[in-house]
Amino acid sequence: MKDKIQHHLSDALLMAYSAGSLPEAFSLTVASHIAMCDECRARLEAFDSVGGALIESVETVAMGNGSLKATLAMIGGAMTERPKARAVTGVLPSPLHDYIGGDLDDVNWRPVGMGVKQAILPTSDEATARLLYIPAGVAVPDHGHQGMELTLVLQGAFMDENAHFGPGDIEIADEHMHHTPVAAPGMDCICLAATDAPLRFRGLVPRIAQSFLNI
Amino acid sequence: MTERDIENHEWAECIAAIRDRQSTAAFAVLFEHFAPRVKGFLMRSGADEGLAEECAQEVMATLWRKAHQFDPSRASAATWIFTIARNRRIDAIRKQRRPEPEELSWGPEQEPDQEDVLALQQESEQLTKAIAALPDKQRALIEKAYFGDLSHREIAEQTGLPLGTIKSRIRLALERLRHEMT
C-alpha cells in the first residue's frame, strides 16, 4: 500500500505542520497521512531539521538563577521512559486511533442521508475534522469548499473529474475548486476530511439526490 | 571534523549518557547549551519571559524522560530538541493538542549504524550553513514561519521560500527510511 500513494502533502503544509502553526484538525490529517506515507515522513524530517538549525542560531536568553537545579528537581532522578510499542495494525492510522479511542468499529457514526455517515472528531474550533463513510458508488455530499479542505482516504477510493484517490492519498482543495467526487465502486470509502470553513451540510439530502441524478 | 560536528557528536553522547546511566553531569552540559536557546525560541514565538523560562525547563525535563526516543541517525540533537520545544509551544501558548505520527520504533538493542549517524551529522551541519548563508530576506521568511508568525495560507502564498536548501536532507531521510524498512 505504501508504494502506491500518488497524492502527497504540499511543501507548505509540511512546513506549517513542522512549524506548529496548523489548526489541530489539519495537524490530525497531516499526521495521519504521514503515518501512512514514508515519503512525506522523510520530507517532514527535513523540515524539522530546518527548525533544528534555527534553534542553533536563535538569539539565546539566559535562564534564571537556579534553573538547572529546579529542572533536576522536576525530573527527580526519574528513569527515562522506554519507547512504547508500535501502534496496533488496523484500518486507522495511529493518530486517529488516539482521537477515536479505537479502530473503525469504535467510531460513533451519525447518518447524514443516502447511506452516508459522518463522525465529527473533537479538535479545536479553528477547523473541523470528521470521518466520512460513503457507500461504494455514491457521490460525496456537496459540502462546498469555502476554505481549505484536506481529504485523506483511509479505505476504498474516490474519483473526481481529474484524479483517482486511493488509500493514503490526500486531496488538497481550496475555495477555487469545483468538483464532484464519487466513491469508487466495489468498496465503501472512508475518508478523514478537515476544513477550516464552518461545517455546512445545508440541504444535504436534496443535494445528494441531485448528485445521483447527475452521475 | 569541524567544530560543529564535534558538538553534534557530543550532544548525542550526552543524551546517550542520560538514557544509559541517568547522568546529571551530561544533562548539565546539554542544559547549558540548549536551555537558553529554547527560551530564546519560545520568546521569539510570543511567550513572555516567565512562561518561556517555565517551558524551557519543561522541555529539558522532557528531553530527559524521552532520551530513549532520540535516534542520532534520524535527527540531530538540535532538531530533536526543536520538536520538543515546538510541541510545548503548541500546548502552552496555543492550548492545543498536536497529533503526531507514531514513532518508527527501534528497540534499545538496535543501536543505529555509526555511518548513518555521521551522515546525518554532516547533513545537519550543511543545512545549518546553507540557512545561515541565505540572503537576509529569505532567512527572515523561514524564521517567521518557524517562530509561528505565518499561517499555512501565508506560507503557501510565499514564493521566496528557499526550499532547495532541504532537498539533499530529504534524500538522506528517504534513504534512511528505506534502509530501515528492508
mmCIF file of C-alpha atoms in Angstrom:
data_model
loop_
_atom_site.group_PDB
_atom_site.id
_atom_site.type_symbol
_atom_site.label_atom_id
_atom_site.label_comp_id
_atom_site.label_asym_id
_atom_site.label_seq_id
_atom_site.Cartn_x
_atom_site.Cartn_y
_atom_site.Cartn_z
ATOM 1 C CA MET A 1 0.000 0.000 0.000
ATOM 2 C CA LYS A 2 2.728 2.417 0.956
ATOM 3 C CA ASP A 3 4.255 2.489 -2.529
ATOM 4 C CA LYS A 4 1.014 3.279 -4.245
ATOM 5 C CA ILE A 5 0.394 6.678 -2.704
ATOM 6 C CA GLN A 6 0.103 9.176 -5.550
ATOM 7 C CA HIS A 7 -1.152 12.326 -3.862
ATOM 8 C CA HIS A 8 1.109 13.781 -1.212
ATOM 9 C CA LEU A 9 1.293 16.732 1.164
ATOM 10 C CA SER A 10 2.447 20.089 -0.221
ATOM 11 C CA ASP A 11 5.673 21.720 0.985
ATOM 12 C CA ALA A 12 3.601 24.500 2.550
ATOM 13 C CA LEU A 13 1.542 22.027 4.611
ATOM 14 C CA LEU A 14 4.650 20.159 5.747
ATOM 15 C CA MET A 15 6.390 23.375 6.740
ATOM 16 C CA ALA A 16 3.325 24.649 8.609
ATOM 17 C CA TYR A 17 2.964 21.300 10.404
ATOM 18 C CA SER A 18 6.675 21.277 11.261
ATOM 19 C CA ALA A 19 6.489 24.879 12.482
ATOM 20 C CA GLY A 20 3.419 24.013 14.555
ATOM 21 C CA SER A 21 1.084 26.587 13.032
ATOM 22 C CA LEU A 22 -1.685 24.380 11.640
ATOM 23 C CA PRO A 23 -5.090 24.169 13.325
ATOM 24 C CA GLU A 24 -5.483 20.886 15.212
ATOM 25 C CA ALA A 25 -7.884 19.340 12.646
ATOM 26 C CA PHE A 26 -5.334 19.860 9.855
ATOM 27 C CA SER A 27 -2.498 18.573 12.043
ATOM 28 C CA LEU A 28 -4.517 15.415 12.652
ATOM 29 C CA THR A 29 -4.976 14.890 8.908
ATOM 30 C CA VAL A 30 -1.336 15.643 8.103
ATOM 31 C CA ALA A 31 -0.121 13.315 10.898
ATOM 32 C CA SER A 32 -2.446 10.554 9.655
ATOM 33 C CA HIS A 33 -1.106 10.855 6.101
ATOM 34 C CA ILE A 34 2.493 10.783 7.343
ATOM 35 C CA ALA A 35 1.734 7.650 9.354
ATOM 36 C CA MET A 36 0.756 6.043 6.015
ATOM 37 C CA CYS A 37 3.389 7.628 3.749
ATOM 38 C CA ASP A 38 7.145 7.146 4.130
ATOM 39 C CA GLU A 39 7.966 9.756 1.533
ATOM 40 C CA CYS A 40 6.182 12.519 3.424
ATOM 41 C CA ARG A 41 7.663 11.253 6.701
ATOM 42 C CA ALA A 42 11.124 11.749 5.196
ATOM 43 C CA ARG A 43 10.154 15.191 3.893
ATOM 44 C CA LEU A 44 8.856 16.128 7.354
ATOM 45 C CA GLU A 45 12.179 15.102 8.936
ATOM 46 C CA ALA A 46 13.905 17.516 6.573
ATOM 47 C CA PHE A 47 11.514 20.333 7.506
ATOM 48 C CA ASP A 48 12.066 19.573 11.203
ATOM 49 C CA SER A 49 15.813 19.850 10.659
ATOM 50 C CA VAL A 50 15.278 23.443 9.492
ATOM 51 C CA GLY A 51 13.797 24.045 12.957
ATOM 52 C CA GLY A 52 16.901 22.439 14.446
ATOM 53 C CA ALA A 53 19.136 24.810 12.501
ATOM 54 C CA LEU A 54 17.102 27.781 13.771
ATOM 55 C CA ILE A 55 17.363 26.614 17.404
ATOM 56 C CA GLU A 56 21.140 26.665 16.947
ATOM 57 C CA SER A 57 21.162 30.187 15.511
ATOM 58 C CA VAL A 58 18.432 31.841 17.610
ATOM 59 C CA GLU A 59 19.429 34.609 19.997
ATOM 60 C CA THR A 60 19.827 32.997 23.410
ATOM 61 C CA VAL A 61 18.087 34.276 26.528
ATOM 62 C CA ALA A 62 19.816 33.494 29.835
ATOM 63 C CA MET A 63 17.970 31.076 32.101
ATOM 64 C CA GLY A 64 17.004 32.233 35.575
ATOM 65 C CA ASN A 65 19.168 31.600 38.649
ATOM 66 C CA GLY A 66 18.912 28.061 39.889
ATOM 67 C CA SER A 67 17.012 26.895 36.803
ATOM 68 C CA LEU A 68 19.164 23.805 36.295
ATOM 69 C CA LYS A 69 18.606 22.809 39.906
ATOM 70 C CA ALA A 70 14.868 23.402 39.557
ATOM 71 C CA THR A 71 14.746 21.290 36.401
ATOM 72 C CA LEU A 72 16.669 18.447 38.024
ATOM 73 C CA ALA A 73 14.233 18.622 40.942
ATOM 74 C CA MET A 74 11.339 18.404 38.456
ATOM 75 C CA ILE A 75 12.933 15.301 36.945
ATOM 76 C CA GLY A 76 13.533 13.884 40.423
ATOM 77 C CA GLY A 77 16.023 11.299 39.187
ATOM 78 C CA ALA A 78 13.288 9.552 37.216
ATOM 79 C CA MET A 79 14.250 6.764 34.887
ATOM 80 C CA THR A 80 13.881 7.524 31.203
ATOM 81 C CA GLU A 81 10.754 6.151 29.582
ATOM 82 C CA ARG A 82 11.000 3.094 27.366
ATOM 83 C CA PRO A 83 9.548 3.770 23.945
ATOM 84 C CA LYS A 84 6.018 2.493 23.506
ATOM 85 C CA ALA A 85 5.373 -0.464 21.274
ATOM 86 C CA ARG A 86 4.432 0.358 17.723
ATOM 87 C CA ALA A 87 0.770 1.053 17.130
ATOM 88 C CA VAL A 88 -1.542 -1.865 16.533
ATOM 89 C CA THR A 89 -2.495 -2.606 12.976
ATOM 90 C CA GLY A 90 -5.968 -1.651 11.864
ATOM 91 C CA VAL A 91 -7.571 0.425 9.152
ATOM 92 C CA LEU A 92 -6.973 3.679 11.001
ATOM 93 C CA PRO A 93 -3.517 5.243 11.328
ATOM 94 C CA SER A 94 -2.348 5.716 14.921
ATOM 95 C CA PRO A 95 -3.037 9.478 15.259
ATOM 96 C CA LEU A 96 -6.702 8.760 14.510
ATOM 97 C CA HIS A 97 -6.752 5.863 16.947
ATOM 98 C CA ASP A 98 -5.980 8.347 19.691
ATOM 99 C CA TYR A 99 -8.949 10.543 18.776
ATOM 100 C CA ILE A 100 -11.420 7.703 18.409
ATOM 101 C CA GLY A 101 -10.118 5.547 21.208
ATOM 102 C CA GLY A 102 -10.088 2.511 18.938
ATOM 103 C CA ASP A 103 -10.405 1.461 15.323
ATOM 104 C CA LEU A 104 -13.270 1.685 12.800
ATOM 105 C CA ASP A 105 -15.617 -0.429 14.931
ATOM 106 C CA ASP A 106 -15.459 2.183 17.662
ATOM 107 C CA VAL A 107 -16.463 5.160 15.511
ATOM 108 C CA ASN A 108 -19.671 6.850 16.607
ATOM 109 C CA TRP A 109 -21.229 7.302 13.152
ATOM 110 C CA ARG A 110 -24.182 9.622 12.552
ATOM 111 C CA PRO A 111 -26.199 9.127 9.376
ATOM 112 C CA VAL A 112 -26.430 12.188 7.149
ATOM 113 C CA GLY A 113 -28.638 10.614 4.465
ATOM 114 C CA MET A 114 -28.401 8.285 1.472
ATOM 115 C CA GLY A 115 -26.218 5.844 3.361
ATOM 116 C CA VAL A 116 -23.552 8.469 4.013
ATOM 117 C CA LYS A 117 -22.363 8.678 7.621
ATOM 118 C CA GLN A 118 -20.074 11.055 9.441
ATOM 119 C CA ALA A 119 -18.358 11.382 12.787
ATOM 120 C CA ILE A 120 -17.030 14.749 13.910
ATOM 121 C CA LEU A 121 -13.820 14.463 15.917
ATOM 122 C CA PRO A 122 -13.021 16.612 18.950
ATOM 123 C CA THR A 123 -10.496 19.256 17.890
ATOM 124 C CA SER A 124 -10.012 22.973 18.486
ATOM 125 C CA ASP A 125 -12.632 25.029 16.690
ATOM 126 C CA GLU A 126 -10.438 26.885 14.162
ATOM 127 C CA ALA A 127 -11.067 23.935 11.852
ATOM 128 C CA THR A 128 -13.190 20.800 11.826
ATOM 129 C CA ALA A 129 -12.120 17.192 11.313
ATOM 130 C CA ARG A 130 -14.596 14.471 10.523
ATOM 131 C CA LEU A 131 -14.656 10.918 9.311
ATOM 132 C CA LEU A 132 -16.864 10.314 6.299
ATOM 133 C CA TYR A 133 -18.300 6.963 5.312
ATOM 134 C CA ILE A 134 -19.505 6.910 1.713
ATOM 135 C CA PRO A 135 -21.051 3.751 0.242
ATOM 136 C CA ALA A 136 -19.389 2.479 -2.917
ATOM 137 C CA GLY A 137 -20.545 4.368 -5.992
ATOM 138 C CA VAL A 138 -22.196 7.224 -4.072
ATOM 139 C CA ALA A 139 -21.271 10.861 -4.663
ATOM 140 C CA VAL A 140 -19.533 12.671 -1.809
ATOM 141 C CA PRO A 141 -22.019 15.124 -0.286
ATOM 142 C CA ASP A 142 -21.600 18.601 -1.713
ATOM 143 C CA HIS A 143 -20.323 20.496 1.287
ATOM 144 C CA GLY A 144 -18.652 23.279 -0.653
ATOM 145 C CA HIS A 145 -15.074 24.440 -0.394
ATOM 146 C CA GLN A 146 -15.316 27.742 1.375
ATOM 147 C CA GLY A 147 -11.892 27.469 2.898
ATOM 148 C CA MET A 148 -9.191 24.872 2.586
ATOM 149 C CA GLU A 149 -10.143 21.236 2.774
ATOM 150 C CA LEU A 150 -7.885 18.219 3.163
ATOM 151 C CA THR A 151 -9.312 14.784 2.419
ATOM 152 C CA LEU A 152 -7.338 11.668 3.297
ATOM 153 C CA VAL A 153 -8.548 8.301 2.022
ATOM 154 C CA LEU A 154 -8.392 5.596 4.705
ATOM 155 C CA GLN A 155 -10.219 2.812 2.904
ATOM 156 C CA GLY A 156 -11.702 2.376 -0.581
ATOM 157 C CA ALA A 157 -11.235 5.177 -3.086
ATOM 158 C CA PHE A 158 -12.922 8.178 -4.630
ATOM 159 C CA MET A 159 -12.623 9.766 -8.025
ATOM 160 C CA ASP A 160 -13.387 13.147 -9.430
ATOM 161 C CA GLU A 161 -13.107 14.603 -12.907
ATOM 162 C CA ASN A 162 -9.336 14.871 -12.602
ATOM 163 C CA ALA A 163 -7.922 12.134 -10.452
ATOM 164 C CA HIS A 164 -8.303 8.920 -8.503
ATOM 165 C CA PHE A 165 -7.604 8.889 -4.759
ATOM 166 C CA GLY A 166 -6.860 5.574 -3.047
ATOM 167 C CA PRO A 167 -5.798 4.628 0.493
ATOM 168 C CA GLY A 168 -3.208 7.049 1.856
ATOM 169 C CA ASP A 169 -3.799 9.630 -0.880
ATOM 170 C CA ILE A 170 -4.560 13.157 0.264
ATOM 171 C CA GLU A 171 -6.501 15.732 -1.703
ATOM 172 C CA ILE A 172 -5.796 19.398 -1.026
ATOM 173 C CA ALA A 173 -8.711 21.566 -2.154
ATOM 174 C CA ASP A 174 -9.371 25.257 -1.765
ATOM 175 C CA GLU A 175 -12.325 27.525 -2.417
ATOM 176 C CA HIS A 176 -11.456 27.721 -6.115
ATOM 177 C CA MET A 177 -12.016 24.038 -6.633
ATOM 178 C CA HIS A 178 -15.269 22.752 -8.062
ATOM 179 C CA HIS A 179 -15.628 19.041 -8.488
ATOM 180 C CA THR A 180 -17.904 16.100 -7.836
ATOM 181 C CA PRO A 181 -16.037 13.337 -6.048
ATOM 182 C CA VAL A 182 -17.664 9.912 -6.193
ATOM 183 C CA ALA A 183 -16.776 6.858 -4.089
ATOM 184 C CA ALA A 184 -15.318 4.185 -6.364
ATOM 185 C CA PRO A 185 -17.429 1.066 -6.896
ATOM 186 C CA GLY A 186 -16.556 -2.183 -5.155
ATOM 187 C CA MET A 187 -15.753 -0.917 -1.663
ATOM 188 C CA ASP A 188 -17.245 1.641 0.680
ATOM 189 C CA CYS A 189 -14.986 4.663 1.031
ATOM 190 C CA ILE A 190 -13.843 6.002 4.384
ATOM 191 C CA CYS A 191 -12.113 9.374 4.497
ATOM 192 C CA LEU A 192 -10.802 11.818 7.057
ATOM 193 C CA ALA A 193 -11.723 15.342 5.994
ATOM 194 C CA ALA A 194 -10.565 18.575 7.611
ATOM 195 C CA THR A 195 -11.825 22.008 6.701
ATOM 196 C CA ASP A 196 -11.356 25.494 8.078
ATOM 197 C CA ALA A 197 -14.729 26.683 6.803
ATOM 198 C CA PRO A 198 -17.799 26.323 9.001
ATOM 199 C CA LEU A 199 -19.186 22.841 8.565
ATOM 200 C CA ARG A 200 -22.338 23.038 6.500
ATOM 201 C CA PHE A 201 -24.425 20.249 5.146
ATOM 202 C CA ARG A 202 -27.237 22.545 4.104
ATOM 203 C CA GLY A 203 -29.975 20.776 2.205
ATOM 204 C CA LEU A 204 -27.935 17.638 2.222
ATOM 205 C CA VAL A 205 -30.440 15.070 1.091
ATOM 206 C CA PRO A 206 -31.631 17.034 -1.959
ATOM 207 C CA ARG A 207 -28.022 17.668 -2.877
ATOM 208 C CA ILE A 208 -27.074 14.024 -2.751
ATOM 209 C CA ALA A 209 -30.162 13.145 -4.741
ATOM 210 C CA GLN A 210 -29.115 15.717 -7.277
ATOM 211 C CA SER A 211 -25.622 14.267 -7.395
ATOM 212 C CA PHE A 212 -27.137 10.861 -8.022
ATOM 213 C CA LEU A 213 -29.115 12.144 -10.949
ATOM 214 C CA ASN A 214 -26.023 13.735 -12.378
ATOM 215 C CA ILE A 215 -23.926 10.567 -12.329
ATOM 216 C CA MET B 1 35.662 17.209 11.564
ATOM 217 C CA THR B 2 34.504 20.749 12.012
ATOM 218 C CA GLU B 3 33.846 22.206 15.414
ATOM 219 C CA ARG B 4 30.105 21.786 14.865
ATOM 220 C CA ASP B 5 30.480 18.080 14.047
ATOM 221 C CA ILE B 6 32.273 17.599 17.331
ATOM 222 C CA GLU B 7 29.479 19.450 19.101
ATOM 223 C CA ASN B 8 26.793 17.354 17.445
ATOM 224 C CA HIS B 9 28.628 14.228 18.405
ATOM 225 C CA GLU B 10 28.978 15.470 21.948
ATOM 226 C CA TRP B 11 25.274 16.263 22.310
ATOM 227 C CA ALA B 12 24.359 12.775 21.097
ATOM 228 C CA GLU B 13 26.794 11.264 23.620
ATOM 229 C CA CYS B 14 25.234 13.325 26.402
ATOM 230 C CA ILE B 15 21.728 12.134 25.532
ATOM 231 C CA ALA B 16 23.004 8.534 25.491
ATOM 232 C CA ALA B 17 24.563 9.081 28.938
ATOM 233 C CA ILE B 18 21.200 10.238 30.292
ATOM 234 C CA ARG B 19 19.489 7.250 28.691
ATOM 235 C CA ASP B 20 22.032 4.709 29.942
ATOM 236 C CA ARG B 21 23.059 5.999 33.364
ATOM 237 C CA GLN B 22 20.811 8.948 34.259
ATOM 238 C CA SER B 23 23.885 11.186 34.120
ATOM 239 C CA THR B 24 23.135 14.595 35.656
ATOM 240 C CA ALA B 25 26.565 15.828 34.502
ATOM 241 C CA ALA B 26 25.660 15.117 30.865
ATOM 242 C CA PHE B 27 22.295 16.765 31.451
ATOM 243 C CA ALA B 28 24.014 19.900 32.807
ATOM 244 C CA VAL B 29 26.113 20.149 29.605
ATOM 245 C CA LEU B 30 23.010 19.931 27.422
ATOM 246 C CA PHE B 31 21.108 22.323 29.657
ATOM 247 C CA GLU B 32 23.804 24.972 29.487
ATOM 248 C CA HIS B 33 23.826 24.910 25.691
ATOM 249 C CA PHE B 34 20.192 24.295 24.790
ATOM 250 C CA ALA B 35 18.015 25.767 27.576
ATOM 251 C CA PRO B 36 18.879 29.420 26.697
ATOM 252 C CA ARG B 37 18.225 28.620 23.020
ATOM 253 C CA VAL B 38 14.863 27.034 23.762
ATOM 254 C CA LYS B 39 13.986 30.035 25.935
ATOM 255 C CA GLY B 40 15.030 32.407 23.127
ATOM 256 C CA PHE B 41 12.981 30.399 20.627
ATOM 257 C CA LEU B 42 9.882 30.489 22.850
ATOM 258 C CA MET B 43 10.193 34.228 23.441
ATOM 259 C CA ARG B 44 10.556 34.865 19.706
ATOM 260 C CA SER B 45 7.406 32.755 19.326
ATOM 261 C CA GLY B 46 5.405 35.062 21.556
ATOM 262 C CA ALA B 47 5.908 33.777 25.110
ATOM 263 C CA ASP B 48 6.725 36.264 27.865
ATOM 264 C CA GLU B 49 9.877 35.662 29.867
ATOM 265 C CA GLY B 50 8.188 33.885 32.783
ATOM 266 C CA LEU B 51 6.341 31.439 30.558
ATOM 267 C CA ALA B 52 9.410 30.882 28.346
ATOM 268 C CA GLU B 53 11.557 30.111 31.415
ATOM 269 C CA GLU B 54 8.991 27.653 32.755
ATOM 270 C CA CYS B 55 8.503 25.964 29.376
ATOM 271 C CA ALA B 56 12.244 25.767 28.661
ATOM 272 C CA GLN B 57 12.687 23.885 31.953
ATOM 273 C CA GLU B 58 9.852 21.546 30.990
ATOM 274 C CA VAL B 59 11.349 20.993 27.535
ATOM 275 C CA MET B 60 14.671 20.000 29.111
ATOM 276 C CA ALA B 61 12.891 17.694 31.583
ATOM 277 C CA THR B 62 11.086 16.083 28.627
ATOM 278 C CA LEU B 63 14.443 15.544 26.944
ATOM 279 C CA TRP B 64 15.468 13.520 29.990
ATOM 280 C CA ARG B 65 12.303 11.442 30.090
ATOM 281 C CA LYS B 66 12.317 10.746 26.353
ATOM 282 C CA ALA B 67 16.048 10.144 25.961
ATOM 283 C CA HIS B 68 15.245 6.639 24.722
ATOM 284 C CA GLN B 69 13.432 8.021 21.706
ATOM 285 C CA PHE B 70 16.356 10.013 20.382
ATOM 286 C CA ASP B 71 17.904 8.415 17.298
ATOM 287 C CA PRO B 72 21.065 10.242 16.172
ATOM 288 C CA SER B 73 20.790 8.641 12.732
ATOM 289 C CA ARG B 74 17.415 10.304 12.154
ATOM 290 C CA ALA B 75 17.807 13.731 13.748
ATOM 291 C CA SER B 76 20.479 15.959 15.252
ATOM 292 C CA ALA B 77 20.126 16.784 18.947
ATOM 293 C CA ALA B 78 19.139 20.349 17.983
ATOM 294 C CA THR B 79 16.380 19.094 15.663
ATOM 295 C CA TRP B 80 15.029 16.715 18.262
ATOM 296 C CA ILE B 81 15.021 19.442 20.923
ATOM 297 C CA PHE B 82 13.316 21.799 18.446
ATOM 298 C CA THR B 83 10.453 19.284 18.047
ATOM 299 C CA ILE B 84 10.016 19.039 21.832
ATOM 300 C CA ALA B 85 10.089 22.841 22.189
ATOM 301 C CA ARG B 86 7.614 23.295 19.340
ATOM 302 C CA ASN B 87 5.200 20.805 20.894
ATOM 303 C CA ARG B 88 5.453 22.558 24.248
ATOM 304 C CA ARG B 89 4.729 25.856 22.500
ATOM 305 C CA ILE B 90 1.584 24.478 20.840
ATOM 306 C CA ASP B 91 0.437 23.070 24.152
ATOM 307 C CA ALA B 92 1.242 26.086 26.343
ATOM 308 C CA ILE B 93 0.658 29.036 24.015
ATOM 309 C CA ARG B 94 -1.932 27.774 21.551
ATOM 310 C CA LYS B 95 -3.597 25.426 24.062
ATOM 311 C CA GLN B 96 -3.985 22.680 21.500
ATOM 312 C CA ARG B 97 -3.077 19.077 21.076
ATOM 313 C CA ARG B 98 -0.632 18.162 18.367
ATOM 314 C CA PRO B 99 -1.438 14.831 16.732
ATOM 315 C CA GLU B 100 1.727 13.070 15.593
ATOM 316 C CA PRO B 101 2.530 10.014 13.512
ATOM 317 C CA GLU B 102 3.757 7.111 15.623
ATOM 318 C CA GLU B 103 7.478 6.847 16.106
ATOM 319 C CA LEU B 104 9.157 4.233 13.992
ATOM 320 C CA SER B 105 10.481 2.233 16.862
ATOM 321 C CA TRP B 106 13.834 0.603 17.084
ATOM 322 C CA GLY B 107 14.429 -1.074 20.401
ATOM 323 C CA PRO B 108 17.354 -0.009 22.554
ATOM 324 C CA GLU B 109 19.017 -3.232 21.370
ATOM 325 C CA GLN B 110 19.213 -1.880 17.851
ATOM 326 C CA GLU B 111 21.934 0.729 18.055
ATOM 327 C CA PRO B 112 21.884 2.978 14.986
ATOM 328 C CA ASP B 113 24.570 2.473 12.376
ATOM 329 C CA GLN B 114 27.515 4.817 13.052
ATOM 330 C CA GLU B 115 27.833 5.591 9.350
ATOM 331 C CA ASP B 116 24.223 6.785 9.301
ATOM 332 C CA VAL B 117 24.833 8.885 12.408
ATOM 333 C CA LEU B 118 27.838 10.548 10.783
ATOM 334 C CA ALA B 119 25.991 11.161 7.503
ATOM 335 C CA LEU B 120 23.136 12.796 9.426
ATOM 336 C CA GLN B 121 25.539 14.986 11.402
ATOM 337 C CA GLN B 122 27.264 16.186 8.249
ATOM 338 C CA GLU B 123 23.966 16.836 6.533
ATOM 339 C CA SER B 124 22.695 18.832 9.552
ATOM 340 C CA GLU B 125 25.858 20.877 9.536
ATOM 341 C CA GLN B 126 25.495 21.628 5.822
ATOM 342 C CA LEU B 127 21.866 22.613 6.281
ATOM 343 C CA THR B 128 22.728 24.977 9.141
ATOM 344 C CA LYS B 129 25.401 26.584 6.953
ATOM 345 C CA ALA B 130 23.079 26.814 3.964
ATOM 346 C CA ILE B 131 20.433 28.572 6.036
ATOM 347 C CA ALA B 132 22.996 30.935 7.573
ATOM 348 C CA ALA B 133 24.232 31.783 4.055
ATOM 349 C CA LEU B 134 20.774 32.664 2.710
ATOM 350 C CA PRO B 135 20.033 36.264 1.740
ATOM 351 C CA ASP B 136 18.560 38.117 4.737
ATOM 352 C CA LYS B 137 15.091 38.290 3.226
ATOM 353 C CA GLN B 138 14.829 34.546 2.673
ATOM 354 C CA ARG B 139 16.241 33.676 6.074
ATOM 355 C CA ALA B 140 13.826 36.092 7.738
ATOM 356 C CA LEU B 141 10.954 34.367 5.948
ATOM 357 C CA ILE B 142 11.993 30.939 7.243
ATOM 358 C CA GLU B 143 12.392 32.347 10.752
ATOM 359 C CA LYS B 144 8.939 33.908 10.606
ATOM 360 C CA ALA B 145 7.435 30.581 9.554
ATOM 361 C CA TYR B 146 9.172 28.608 12.323
ATOM 362 C CA PHE B 147 8.523 31.159 15.051
ATOM 363 C CA GLY B 148 4.839 30.696 14.247
ATOM 364 C CA ASP B 149 4.300 34.099 12.633
ATOM 365 C CA LEU B 150 2.973 32.718 9.333
ATOM 366 C CA SER B 151 -0.236 30.754 8.855
ATOM 367 C CA HIS B 152 -0.365 27.852 6.431
ATOM 368 C CA ARG B 153 -2.049 30.101 3.891
ATOM 369 C CA GLU B 154 0.681 32.712 4.222
ATOM 370 C CA ILE B 155 3.377 30.048 3.828
ATOM 371 C CA ALA B 156 1.618 28.718 0.716
ATOM 372 C CA GLU B 157 1.498 32.214 -0.766
ATOM 373 C CA GLN B 158 5.230 32.836 -0.272
ATOM 374 C CA THR B 159 7.166 32.261 -3.442
ATOM 375 C CA GLY B 160 10.531 33.215 -1.961
ATOM 376 C CA LEU B 161 10.941 30.260 0.379
ATOM 377 C CA PRO B 162 14.303 28.621 -0.370
ATOM 378 C CA LEU B 163 13.121 25.022 -0.267
ATOM 379 C CA GLY B 164 16.057 23.896 -2.402
ATOM 380 C CA THR B 165 18.217 24.036 0.738
ATOM 381 C CA ILE B 166 16.491 20.974 2.178
ATOM 382 C CA LYS B 167 16.442 18.790 -0.952
ATOM 383 C CA SER B 168 19.551 16.782 -0.057
ATOM 384 C CA ARG B 169 18.286 16.414 3.516
ATOM 385 C CA ILE B 170 15.089 14.866 2.127
ATOM 386 C CA ARG B 171 17.088 12.422 0.000
ATOM 387 C CA LEU B 172 19.077 11.327 3.044
ATOM 388 C CA ALA B 173 15.935 10.860 5.145
ATOM 389 C CA LEU B 174 14.349 8.754 2.401
ATOM 390 C CA GLU B 175 17.403 6.533 2.102
ATOM 391 C CA ARG B 176 17.431 6.019 5.860
ATOM 392 C CA LEU B 177 13.745 5.098 5.945
ATOM 393 C CA ARG B 178 14.053 2.627 3.077
ATOM 394 C CA HIS B 179 17.058 1.102 4.775
ATOM 395 C CA GLU B 180 15.002 0.697 7.942
ATOM 396 C CA MET B 181 12.023 -0.869 6.182
ATOM 397 C CA THR B 182 14.001 -3.574 4.404
#
